[in-house]
Amino acid sequence: MIFITFKDIKRDTWEETYDQISKTLRQEFERHSEILESENCSKYEKVYVKDVLEERADSTDKMMSLQRLSQMLDEHYGIPPIIIIDEYDTPIRQEHVRGFYDQAALFMRNLFSGGLKDNRHLSYGFLTGILRVAKESIFSGLNNLKVNSILDNQYSEYFGFTQEEVKTITSYYKVEEKYGEICVWYDGYRFGESEIFNPWSVVNYFSNGCQAGAYWQSTGSNEIIGEILACADEDIYGRLNMLLRGETVLTYIDTGVIYPQIRSNPSSVYSFLLVAGYLKAVKADRTFGGDYMCEVALPNREIAFVYNKEILQKLAYMIPQSTAVSIHEALYSNDGKKLQKEIHKLLLRSASCYDTAGENFYHGFVLGICALMDDRYHISSNGESEDGRYDIQLLPKTGNLPGILIELKAAKNVSGEKLRQLSEAALAQIGDRRYDTGMAAKGIKTIFKYGVAFSGKQVEIATEFL
């Protein structure tokens, strides 16, 4: 068996990534050093193995390494090996983000084609990755692929723990009463028609004395999501916030999207979020083209935590550290003029066009700024309080910080006095609908209130404190 994993290949340049791929291939050759003593392999093949092990092999030799290694193992054992490639698209994903997609795609295409295409020394090939391989350009011409995605039924029960398996685990540890908590935190994934628990998180839950927490580990796919969010429009911002509120979103899922296409199709963020584990498909209907219309939602409490940290903070990805600090200082001190100046500066600096943006867009924009403060505040969005739903609430984690309530308004082609009046209306809404009641009931004595009005790249802020 030949086993190659690319999951830990995360480097800054193609040269560094190439060196790491070379190391991964060399380690697999070391694992099969029995070839050097084989009577069935020629001296020329052994020279090739030594060149790989001693780092004398050039790029062309490395591209053919899977094909050459499988041939030598077939000759040595008399049985064509199985080739398993784990996270095949990690190097391509990393280099796409860094602008080296073409170099990475060329190398990986030749590497995989040599090992998998028309290779008579192969018994079976198996690949895993974030994206489907069927439409990925690096696999053009590869024959006899059988592709199974998160939306397919075949093998769906093998991608994690089933309900019966988790119940068996709780019975083994004699903590059957914990099953409900495990469901809330780690259940909710759907592979085809199978309901699946996150195995990594369930194992960590038991390893940590049945303490519930966010054990899920994110992947390099976050950089791709960040790239898409940099091009996000009002609709995407609004839908991402709907998901955080526990709502479902109906969206088209392109199971064959490839990396070079994502800038021209920002709505592909939902496809990436689904295959990367941030979303579950509540309902999926296959279209005539073979893709899907899906109702998607956050799967469980664990992902709600991760989603807030890894996704909403990406909305603030373009905020310079100095600007973020200035904005946070203004929020702490209830300095509306400074806050207005810094947010206006940030809007002017951005390359995006806000001329047609609405309240959902600005809601995500401000929420992304606030998300950077989650070490000091419990940040919630569109929560119920007395006579309505506030836009954004920052509830202090310690008693020495002020509570913060933010109400947002947006209008098109408004400026000057009218925009100021709109900010005052937003501020008045906080008092009229008693959004501060929940904080006051928790003993928060100082509450800063902000009415924020946007129009294009203009902003007006009205303030008050209790």
XYZ file of N, CA, C and O in Angstrom, residues 126-316:
764
model
N -7.566 5.600 -4.029
C -8.543 6.224 -3.136
C -8.043 7.607 -2.761
O -6.911 7.771 -2.295
N -8.875 8.642 -2.981
C -8.491 10.010 -2.658
C -9.552 10.660 -1.781
O -10.753 10.397 -1.931
N -9.121 11.523 -0.875
C -10.048 12.357 -0.120
C -9.645 13.810 -0.299
O -8.472 14.128 -0.490
N -10.627 14.708 -0.234
C -10.339 16.125 -0.348
C -11.578 16.948 -0.080
O -12.684 16.407 0.070
N -11.413 18.264 -0.009
C -12.535 19.161 0.227
C -13.475 19.168 -0.973
O -14.684 19.093 -0.835
N -12.913 19.264 -2.179
C -13.732 19.375 -3.374
C -13.793 18.062 -4.139
O -12.893 17.230 -4.062
N -14.890 17.918 -4.887
C -14.997 16.775 -5.783
C -13.867 16.794 -6.807
O -13.404 17.860 -7.205
N -13.468 15.621 -7.259
C -12.399 15.563 -8.244
C -12.925 15.545 -9.672
O -12.174 15.763 -10.599
N -14.213 15.304 -9.868
C -14.723 15.066 -11.219
C -14.526 16.252 -12.150
O -14.194 16.084 -13.314
N -14.706 17.476 -11.648
C -14.580 18.648 -12.507
C -13.289 19.412 -12.256
O -13.034 20.418 -12.899
N -12.499 18.987 -11.300
C -11.243 19.671 -11.009
C -10.296 19.506 -12.196
O -10.046 18.395 -12.653
N -9.798 20.598 -12.718
C -9.034 20.562 -13.966
C -7.781 19.711 -13.870
O -7.283 19.232 -14.877
N -7.226 19.505 -12.666
C -6.004 18.714 -12.571
C -6.265 17.249 -12.860
O -5.335 16.473 -13.045
N -7.545 16.847 -12.908
C -7.869 15.447 -13.187
C -8.420 15.258 -14.593
O -9.043 14.246 -14.870
N -8.225 16.231 -15.448
C -8.736 16.103 -16.803
C -8.141 14.866 -17.467
O -6.941 14.649 -17.441
N -8.996 14.045 -18.014
C -8.540 12.847 -18.700
C -8.406 11.629 -17.811
O -8.150 10.530 -18.310
N -8.585 11.777 -16.493
C -8.468 10.626 -15.606
C -9.709 9.751 -15.757
O -10.845 10.244 -15.718
N -9.512 8.474 -15.914
C -10.613 7.571 -16.247
C -11.183 6.855 -15.025
O -10.510 6.668 -14.021
N -12.430 6.416 -15.153
C -13.067 5.496 -14.214
C -13.112 6.008 -12.779
O -12.924 5.256 -11.821
N -13.369 7.320 -12.627
C -13.502 7.876 -11.275
C -14.895 7.603 -10.724
O -15.899 7.779 -11.405
N -14.958 7.182 -9.471
C -16.217 7.052 -8.752
C -16.173 8.064 -7.614
O -15.361 7.939 -6.698
N -17.024 9.079 -7.678
C -16.959 10.190 -6.736
C -18.141 10.131 -5.776
O -19.291 9.982 -6.188
N -17.855 10.254 -4.474
C -18.898 10.316 -3.456
C -18.701 11.585 -2.634
O -17.623 11.813 -2.071
N -19.735 12.410 -2.585
C -19.649 13.670 -1.845
C -20.483 13.585 -0.579
O -21.143 12.575 -0.292
N -20.507 14.675 0.166
C -21.256 14.746 1.414
C -22.758 14.576 1.182
O -23.499 14.228 2.104
N -23.211 14.784 -0.043
C -24.635 14.694 -0.348
C -25.043 13.332 -0.898
O -26.229 13.107 -1.155
N -24.077 12.443 -1.072
C -24.385 11.115 -1.615
C -24.611 10.104 -0.497
O -24.063 10.216 0.601
N -25.401 9.063 -0.800
C -25.775 8.078 0.221
C -24.728 6.984 0.416
O -24.541 6.487 1.528
N -24.048 6.597 -0.650
C -23.121 5.479 -0.547
C -21.989 5.796 0.423
O -21.381 6.861 0.353
N -21.757 4.890 1.348
C -20.712 4.994 2.384
C -20.987 6.105 3.405
O -20.124 6.413 4.227
N -22.175 6.699 3.379
C -22.438 7.878 4.211
C -22.293 7.597 5.703
O -21.906 8.489 6.466
N -22.571 6.379 6.135
C -22.505 6.082 7.574
C -21.089 5.886 8.074
O -20.859 5.724 9.279
N -20.098 5.939 7.170
C -18.709 5.681 7.563
C -17.897 6.963 7.787
O -16.711 6.893 8.082
N -18.523 8.122 7.651
C -17.783 9.376 7.761
C -17.748 9.928 9.183
O -17.222 11.015 9.414
N -18.303 9.219 10.121
C -18.306 9.647 11.518
C -19.061 8.644 12.356
O -19.357 7.534 11.904
N -19.375 9.007 13.596
C -20.117 8.122 14.488
C -21.614 8.242 14.222
O -22.139 9.353 14.076
N -22.301 7.121 14.179
C -23.755 7.121 14.064
C -24.373 7.249 15.454
O -23.682 7.161 16.480
N -25.685 7.445 15.507
C -26.377 7.549 16.787
C -26.181 6.284 17.620
O -25.927 6.359 18.832
N -26.287 5.128 16.978
C -26.140 3.867 17.703
C -24.738 3.727 18.283
O -24.558 3.248 19.412
N -23.735 4.161 17.525
C -22.353 4.059 18.006
C -22.105 4.980 19.201
O -21.416 4.603 20.161
N -22.670 6.186 19.161
C -22.492 7.109 20.286
C -23.215 6.583 21.525
O -22.694 6.675 22.656
N -24.388 6.009 21.346
C -25.093 5.415 22.487
C -24.287 4.267 23.087
O -24.244 4.100 24.318
N -23.631 3.498 22.228
C -22.785 2.408 22.719
C -21.614 2.953 23.539
O -21.254 2.391 24.579
N -21.036 4.062 23.080
C -19.910 4.668 23.801
C -20.363 5.176 25.166
O -19.689 4.963 26.183
N -21.515 5.858 25.212
C -22.002 6.359 26.502
C -22.314 5.209 27.450
O -22.091 5.317 28.662
N -22.804 4.108 26.909
C -23.078 2.934 27.744
C -21.789 2.334 28.284
O -21.704 1.939 29.453
N -20.748 2.293 27.440
C -19.461 1.739 27.857
C -18.870 2.542 29.016
O -18.325 1.978 29.967
N -18.982 3.867 28.932
C -18.442 4.726 29.986
C -19.434 4.970 31.124
O -19.145 5.732 32.048
N -20.636 4.351 30.998
C -21.674 4.470 32.032
C -22.097 5.921 32.249
O -22.280 6.381 33.390
N -22.270 6.636 31.161
C -22.733 8.030 31.222
C -23.876 8.225 30.224
O -23.896 9.192 29.451
N -24.820 7.315 30.258
C -25.933 7.380 29.308
C -26.671 8.711 29.377
O -27.226 9.189 28.380
N -26.663 9.350 30.551
C -27.372 10.617 30.712
C -26.712 11.749 29.923
O -27.304 12.821 29.727
N -25.493 11.535 29.435
C -24.776 12.556 28.675
C -25.136 12.555 27.187
O -24.695 13.424 26.447
N -25.921 11.588 26.761
C -26.209 11.455 25.335
C -26.863 12.719 24.773
O -26.519 13.196 23.678
N -27.817 13.300 25.520
C -28.500 14.508 25.052
C -27.542 15.665 24.858
O -27.628 16.405 23.863
N -26.598 15.830 25.797
C -25.607 16.907 25.677
C -24.724 16.693 24.461
O -24.395 17.647 23.734
N -24.322 15.455 24.223
C -23.482 15.148 23.062
C -24.226 15.478 21.770
O -23.637 16.008 20.817
N -25.521 15.201 21.742
C -26.316 15.512 20.548
C -26.333 17.011 20.279
O -26.155 17.463 19.146
N -26.556 17.802 21.332
C -26.629 19.257 21.172
C -25.314 19.818 20.640
O -25.301 20.701 19.785
N -24.200 19.273 21.122
C -22.898 19.821 20.777
C -22.313 19.255 19.487
O -21.679 19.981 18.712
N -22.496 17.944 19.224
C -21.690 17.307 18.169
C -22.494 16.539 17.118
O -21.915 16.015 16.178
N -23.814 16.468 17.268
C -24.648 15.798 16.281
C -25.031 16.805 15.198
O -24.603 17.953 15.208
N -25.827 16.368 14.248
C -26.404 17.300 13.290
C -25.852 17.230 11.888
O -26.430 17.794 10.966
N -24.713 16.572 11.695
C -24.182 16.446 10.337
C -25.011 15.433 9.555
O -25.502 14.446 10.108
N -25.134 15.684 8.272
C -25.843 14.732 7.412
C -24.960 14.386 6.220
O -24.538 15.263 5.470
N -24.671 13.107 6.075
C -23.973 12.591 4.899
C -24.988 11.732 4.154
O -25.373 10.664 4.648
N -25.419 12.217 2.991
C -26.501 11.529 2.320
C -27.733 11.547 3.214
O -28.215 12.600 3.623
N -28.225 10.364 3.572
C -29.385 10.263 4.460
C -28.994 9.838 5.874
O -29.861 9.545 6.703
N -27.702 9.810 6.172
C -27.231 9.363 7.486
C -26.950 10.554 8.398
O -26.303 11.522 7.996
N -27.426 10.468 9.633
C -27.141 11.481 10.640
C -25.861 11.091 11.351
O -25.735 9.985 11.869
N -24.905 12.015 11.375
C -23.547 11.683 11.806
C -23.068 12.651 12.900
O -23.332 13.845 12.850
N -22.360 12.093 13.896
C -21.677 12.887 14.916
C -20.222 13.112 14.492
O -19.615 12.242 13.865
N -19.678 14.263 14.877
C -18.275 14.552 14.610
C -17.406 13.621 15.463
O -17.374 13.759 16.689
N -16.678 12.660 14.872
C -15.928 11.679 15.667
C -14.795 12.300 16.472
O -14.540 11.899 17.607
N -14.089 13.270 15.876
C -12.977 13.911 16.585
C -13.474 14.574 17.868
O -12.878 14.432 18.932
N -14.575 15.294 17.775
C -15.087 16.023 18.927
C -15.658 15.079 19.978
O -15.480 15.321 21.182
N -16.339 14.028 19.538
C -16.880 13.061 20.502
C -15.745 12.389 21.277
O -15.815 12.243 22.511
N -14.690 11.991 20.581
C -13.542 11.364 21.253
C -12.927 12.331 22.256
O -12.599 11.955 23.394
N -12.768 13.584 21.877
C -12.195 14.576 22.786
C -13.121 14.868 23.964
O -12.653 15.149 25.074
N -14.412 14.806 23.728
C -15.382 14.999 24.811
C -15.165 13.967 25.909
O -15.078 14.305 27.098
N -15.029 12.703 25.540
C -14.804 11.652 26.533
C -13.398 11.721 27.121
O -13.193 11.453 28.296
N -12.422 12.094 26.296
C -11.043 12.199 26.789
C -10.886 13.312 27.813
O -9.961 13.288 28.634
N -11.788 14.302 27.773
C -11.717 15.431 28.704
C -12.782 15.342 29.794
O -13.301 16.362 30.261
N -13.083 14.121 30.208
C -13.995 13.924 31.328
C -15.408 14.366 31.061
O -16.090 14.872 31.964
N -15.861 14.195 29.817
C -17.230 14.566 29.415
C -17.501 16.055 29.603
O -18.592 16.467 30.027
N -16.496 16.867 29.294
C -16.649 18.317 29.324
C -16.971 18.809 27.917
O -16.179 18.625 26.996
N -18.144 19.418 27.767
C -18.535 19.916 26.450
C -17.713 21.147 26.081
O -17.445 22.008 26.919
N -17.294 21.224 24.837
C -16.517 22.363 24.362
C -16.323 22.274 22.870
O -16.706 21.280 22.226
N -15.746 23.309 22.295
C -15.513 23.354 20.847
C -14.168 22.712 20.539
O -13.135 23.379 20.564
N -14.186 21.418 20.249
C -12.953 20.684 19.944
C -12.671 20.627 18.447
O -11.604 20.180 18.040
N -13.636 21.043 17.658
C -13.517 20.949 16.196
C -12.321 21.750 15.730
O -12.109 22.885 16.146
N -11.533 21.169 14.842
C -10.348 21.841 14.329
C -10.589 22.298 12.906
O -10.962 21.502 12.049
N -10.369 23.572 12.680
C -10.577 24.117 11.349
C -9.431 23.736 10.428
O -8.404 23.244 10.862
N -9.615 23.978 9.131
C -8.625 23.592 8.130
C -8.239 24.787 7.288
O -8.755 25.881 7.433
N -7.312 24.556 6.377
C -6.868 25.623 5.480
C -7.962 26.133 4.567
O -7.777 27.139 3.896
N -9.119 25.440 4.504
C -10.210 25.938 3.683
C -10.680 27.305 4.152
O -11.321 28.036 3.408
N -10.358 27.683 5.413
C -10.754 28.989 5.919
C -10.179 30.119 5.075
O -10.792 31.177 4.937
N -8.978 29.928 4.534
C -8.377 30.980 3.716
C -9.183 31.192 2.441
O -9.331 32.315 1.979
N -9.689 30.104 1.880
C -10.538 30.219 0.703
C -11.813 30.975 1.065
O -12.263 31.866 0.344
N -12.416 30.638 2.200
C -13.640 31.305 2.635
C -13.371 32.784 2.852
O -14.176 33.649 2.498
N -12.216 33.102 3.447
C -11.860 34.496 3.636
C -11.753 35.240 2.317
O -12.153 36.403 2.199
N -11.225 34.576 1.303
C -11.106 35.194 -0.024
C -12.481 35.489 -0.601
O -12.713 36.539 -1.208
N -13.417 34.556 -0.417
C -14.766 34.766 -0.937
C -15.448 35.902 -0.190
O -16.106 36.758 -0.786
N -15.284 35.928 1.136
C -15.937 36.954 1.934
C -15.418 38.348 1.602
O -16.127 39.339 1.794
N -14.178 38.430 1.119
C -13.645 39.733 0.713
C -14.439 40.316 -0.449
O -14.418 41.523 -0.665
N -15.138 39.459 -1.191
C -15.954 39.904 -2.326
C -17.447 39.830 -2.007
O -18.278 39.951 -2.900
N -17.783 39.620 -0.729
C -19.174 39.382 -0.354
C -20.042 40.607 -0.597
O -19.608 41.740 -0.444
N -21.305 40.360 -0.936
C -22.253 41.455 -1.108
C -23.262 41.441 0.039
O -23.158 40.661 0.983
N -24.233 42.306 -0.048
C -25.222 42.438 1.029
C -25.951 41.129 1.283
O -26.196 40.743 2.434
N -26.314 40.429 0.221
C -27.073 39.189 0.377
C -26.281 38.144 1.163
O -26.820 37.477 2.046
N -24.991 37.997 0.847
C -24.170 37.007 1.549
C -24.005 37.388 3.012
O -24.128 36.546 3.906
N -23.744 38.659 3.299
C -23.626 39.099 4.685
C -24.913 38.783 5.448
O -24.890 38.285 6.572
N -26.043 39.101 4.841
C -27.316 38.857 5.514
C -27.558 37.389 5.778
O -28.015 37.005 6.869
N -27.252 36.548 4.816
C -27.482 35.113 4.982
C -26.553 34.505 6.028
O -26.959 33.613 6.776
N -25.311 34.959 6.074
C -24.396 34.438 7.089
C -24.892 34.766 8.486
O -24.768 33.960 9.416
N -25.472 35.936 8.656
C -26.027 36.296 9.947
C -27.303 35.524 10.257
O -27.577 35.182 11.411
N -28.096 35.220 9.233
C -29.276 34.375 9.431
C -28.873 32.999 9.961
O -29.512 32.445 10.857
N -27.801 32.451 9.413
C -27.323 31.147 9.864
C -26.927 31.187 11.333
O -27.227 30.262 12.097
N -26.265 32.262 11.755
C -25.847 32.377 13.146
C -27.057 32.474 14.076
O -27.004 32.041 15.227
N -28.171 33.000 13.579
C -29.387 33.082 14.386
C -30.125 31.761 14.438
O -31.189 31.663 15.040
N -29.586 30.727 13.804
C -30.224 29.418 13.841
C -31.227 29.187 12.730
O -31.962 28.187 12.756
N -31.264 30.067 11.747
C -32.201 29.914 10.643
C -31.584 29.071 9.525
O -30.382 28.859 9.482
N -32.436 28.588 8.641
C -31.962 27.859 7.467
C -31.931 28.799 6.270
O -32.672 29.789 6.211
N -31.060 28.478 5.323
C -30.906 29.280 4.110
C -31.012 28.353 2.909
O -30.380 27.290 2.872
N -31.805 28.737 1.942
C -31.924 27.974 0.700
C -30.882 28.480 -0.276
O -30.817 29.682 -0.569
N -30.053 27.589 -0.788
C -28.970 28.020 -1.670
C -28.625 26.934 -2.671
O -28.851 25.734 -2.424
N -28.061 27.346 -3.772
C -27.542 26.422 -4.785
C -26.173 25.926 -4.340
O -25.324 26.708 -3.921
N -25.963 24.633 -4.397
C -24.685 24.024 -4.042
C -24.040 23.460 -5.298
O -24.585 22.559 -5.940
N -22.892 24.022 -5.657
C -22.140 23.564 -6.823
C -21.081 22.580 -6.335
O -20.047 22.982 -5.802
N -21.325 21.308 -6.512
C -20.389 20.295 -6.019
C -19.146 20.174 -6.874
O -18.206 19.464 -6.511
N -19.118 20.878 -8.007
C -17.961 20.783 -8.889
C -17.177 22.069 -9.010
O -16.361 22.203 -9.907
N -17.396 23.024 -8.096
C -16.681 24.300 -8.177
C -15.181 24.057 -8.023
O -14.744 23.187 -7.278
N -14.391 24.804 -8.787
C -12.937 24.679 -8.679
C -12.355 26.022 -8.248
O -12.976 27.070 -8.406
N -11.157 26.001 -7.701
C -10.591 27.166 -7.047
C -10.511 28.412 -7.924
O -10.847 29.507 -7.471
N -10.068 28.336 -9.176
C -9.956 29.578 -9.956
C -11.288 30.273 -10.201
O -11.313 31.428 -10.608
N -12.428 29.586 -9.953
C -13.724 30.177 -10.247
C -14.311 30.975 -9.093
O -15.304 31.683 -9.272
N -13.735 30.881 -7.898
C -14.450 31.384 -6.735
C -14.567 32.906 -6.715
O -15.544 33.438 -6.192
N -13.590 33.627 -7.273
C -13.697 35.085 -7.262
C -14.857 35.570 -8.131
O -15.465 36.603 -7.846
N -15.144 34.846 -9.191
C -16.245 35.230 -10.067
C -17.584 34.728 -9.568
O -18.620 35.060 -10.132
N -17.575 33.941 -8.494
C -18.817 33.375 -7.973
C -18.787 33.358 -6.448
O -18.628 32.307 -5.829
N -18.925 34.536 -5.787
C -18.851 34.584 -4.323
C -19.891 33.721 -3.627
O -19.677 33.305 -2.489
N -21.020 33.424 -4.287
C -22.038 32.590 -3.644
C -21.549 31.162 -3.422
O -22.175 30.396 -2.694
N -20.403 30.807 -4.023
C -19.837 29.485 -3.780
C -19.376 29.315 -2.344
O -18.987 28.223 -1.942
N -19.423 30.396 -1.543
C -19.066 30.284 -0.126
C -19.888 29.209 0.558
O -19.394 28.491 1.429
N -21.159 29.046 0.163
C -22.002 28.047 0.818
C -21.549 26.634 0.466
O -21.625 25.731 1.307
N -21.080 26.447 -0.759
C -20.550 25.136 -1.142
C -19.318 24.807 -0.315
O -19.166 23.685 0.174
N -18.423 25.780 -0.137
C -17.221 25.556 0.665
C -17.567 25.334 2.131
O -16.988 24.465 2.791
N -18.492 26.113 2.663
C -18.887 25.943 4.062
C -19.492 24.564 4.294
O -19.264 23.943 5.342
N -20.240 24.063 3.319
C -20.862 22.749 3.468
C -19.823 21.642 3.467
O -19.790 20.800 4.380
N -18.936 21.622 2.468
C -17.976 20.525 2.377
C -16.890 20.623 3.436
O -16.245 19.626 3.781
N -16.676 21.838 3.997
C -15.656 22.004 5.034
C -16.190 21.717 6.425
O -15.422 21.729 7.386
N -17.509 21.462 6.555
C -18.058 21.064 7.838
C -18.720 22.159 8.644
O -19.164 21.917 9.764
N -18.837 23.368 8.092
C -19.459 24.466 8.822
C -20.989 24.435 8.717
O -21.673 25.093 9.496
N -21.513 23.747 7.715
C -22.953 23.693 7.492
C -23.404 22.254 7.322
O -22.613 21.370 7.018
N -24.690 22.049 7.522
C -25.301 20.757 7.196
C -26.411 20.999 6.176
O -27.003 22.088 6.118
N -26.685 20.016 5.378
C -27.775 20.081 4.417
C -29.032 19.537 5.082
O -29.154 18.330 5.313
N -29.948 20.418 5.443
C -31.203 19.994 6.065
C -32.063 19.265 5.050
O -32.706 18.269 5.339
N -32.040 19.767 3.813
C -32.789 19.166 2.709
C -32.022 19.413 1.435
O -31.494 20.502 1.232
N -31.925 18.425 0.584
C -31.181 18.564 -0.668
C -31.992 17.992 -1.828
O -32.438 16.838 -1.770
N -32.211 18.792 -2.852
C -32.899 18.360 -4.069
C -31.937 18.459 -5.231
O -31.392 19.550 -5.501
N -31.750 17.356 -5.928
C -30.810 17.332 -7.044
C -31.423 18.000 -8.264
O -32.592 17.783 -8.596
N -30.622 18.844 -8.936
C -31.089 19.527 -10.138
C -30.794 18.666 -11.360
O -30.104 17.653 -11.289
N -31.309 19.121 -12.521
C -31.080 18.367 -13.750
C -29.605 18.347 -14.127
O -29.134 17.431 -14.783
N -28.843 19.365 -13.704
C -27.427 19.419 -14.030
C -26.557 18.589 -13.117
O -25.340 18.533 -13.308
N -27.168 17.939 -12.111
C -26.404 17.096 -11.204
C -25.978 17.778 -9.920
O -25.426 17.134 -9.028
N -26.203 19.101 -9.816
C -25.904 19.800 -8.580
C -27.148 19.824 -7.700
O -28.112 19.102 -7.964
N -27.165 20.683 -6.668
C -28.224 20.599 -5.673
C -28.751 21.984 -5.297
O -28.011 22.972 -5.295
N -30.039 22.031 -4.960
C -30.617 23.139 -4.212
C -30.798 22.615 -2.796
O -31.477 21.621 -2.569
N -30.164 23.302 -1.841
C -30.142 22.796 -0.474
C -30.651 23.833 0.517
O -30.396 25.033 0.365
N -31.349 23.348 1.528
C -31.588 24.144 2.721
C -30.451 23.814 3.678
O -30.274 22.658 4.056
N -29.666 24.828 4.042
C -28.497 24.602 4.885
C -28.655 25.340 6.207
O -29.355 26.346 6.298
N -27.975 24.825 7.242
C -28.024 25.419 8.571
C -26.770 25.023 9.331
O -26.034 24.119 8.921
N -26.519 25.682 10.450
C -25.426 25.258 11.320
C -25.813 23.939 11.968
O -26.951 23.779 12.427
N -24.910 22.973 12.042
C -25.285 21.636 12.513
C -25.485 21.513 14.016
O -26.313 20.722 14.463
N -24.727 22.265 14.831
C -24.787 22.042 16.275
C -24.155 23.223 17.025
O -23.683 24.184 16.415
N -24.148 23.115 18.353
C -23.644 24.213 19.184
C -22.143 24.425 18.987
O -21.658 25.555 18.985
N -21.404 23.342 18.826
C -19.965 23.463 18.633
C -19.648 24.311 17.408
O -18.818 25.222 17.461
N -20.319 24.038 16.310
C -20.049 24.767 15.077
C -20.539 26.209 15.174
O -19.973 27.104 14.545
N -21.571 26.467 15.989
C -22.003 27.844 16.199
C -20.867 28.659 16.809
O -20.623 29.807 16.419
N -20.127 28.060 17.758
C -18.964 28.732 18.337
C -17.880 28.938 17.279
O -17.313 30.024 17.140
N -17.567 27.872 16.556
C -16.506 27.935 15.558
C -16.885 28.888 14.432
O -16.053 29.663 13.945
N -18.137 28.835 14.019
C -18.633 29.692 12.943
C -18.427 31.154 13.298
O -17.952 31.955 12.499
N -18.777 31.512 14.539
C -18.612 32.891 14.973
C -17.152 33.318 14.903
O -16.814 34.399 14.431
N -16.262 32.439 15.343
C -14.843 32.789 15.402
C -14.181 32.757 14.032
O -13.465 33.679 13.646
N -14.411 31.673 13.289
C -13.677 31.462 12.044
C -14.322 32.132 10.835
O -13.634 32.444 9.868
N -15.655 32.332 10.879
C -16.325 32.894 9.714
C -16.614 34.373 9.912
O -16.199 35.209 9.118
N -17.294 34.727 10.998
C -17.638 36.130 11.172
C -16.402 36.998 11.339
O -16.378 38.150 10.918
N -15.354 36.468 11.955
C -14.141 37.265 12.061
C -13.495 37.489 10.700
O -12.719 38.431 10.536
N -13.798 36.619 9.734
C -13.287 36.854 8.384
C -13.897 38.114 7.780
O -13.324 38.715 6.879
N -15.074 38.530 8.290
C -15.683 39.757 7.792
C -14.839 40.971 8.152
O -14.958 42.022 7.545
N -13.995 40.813 9.165
C -13.097 41.899 9.566
C -11.676 41.651 9.084
O -10.733 42.250 9.566
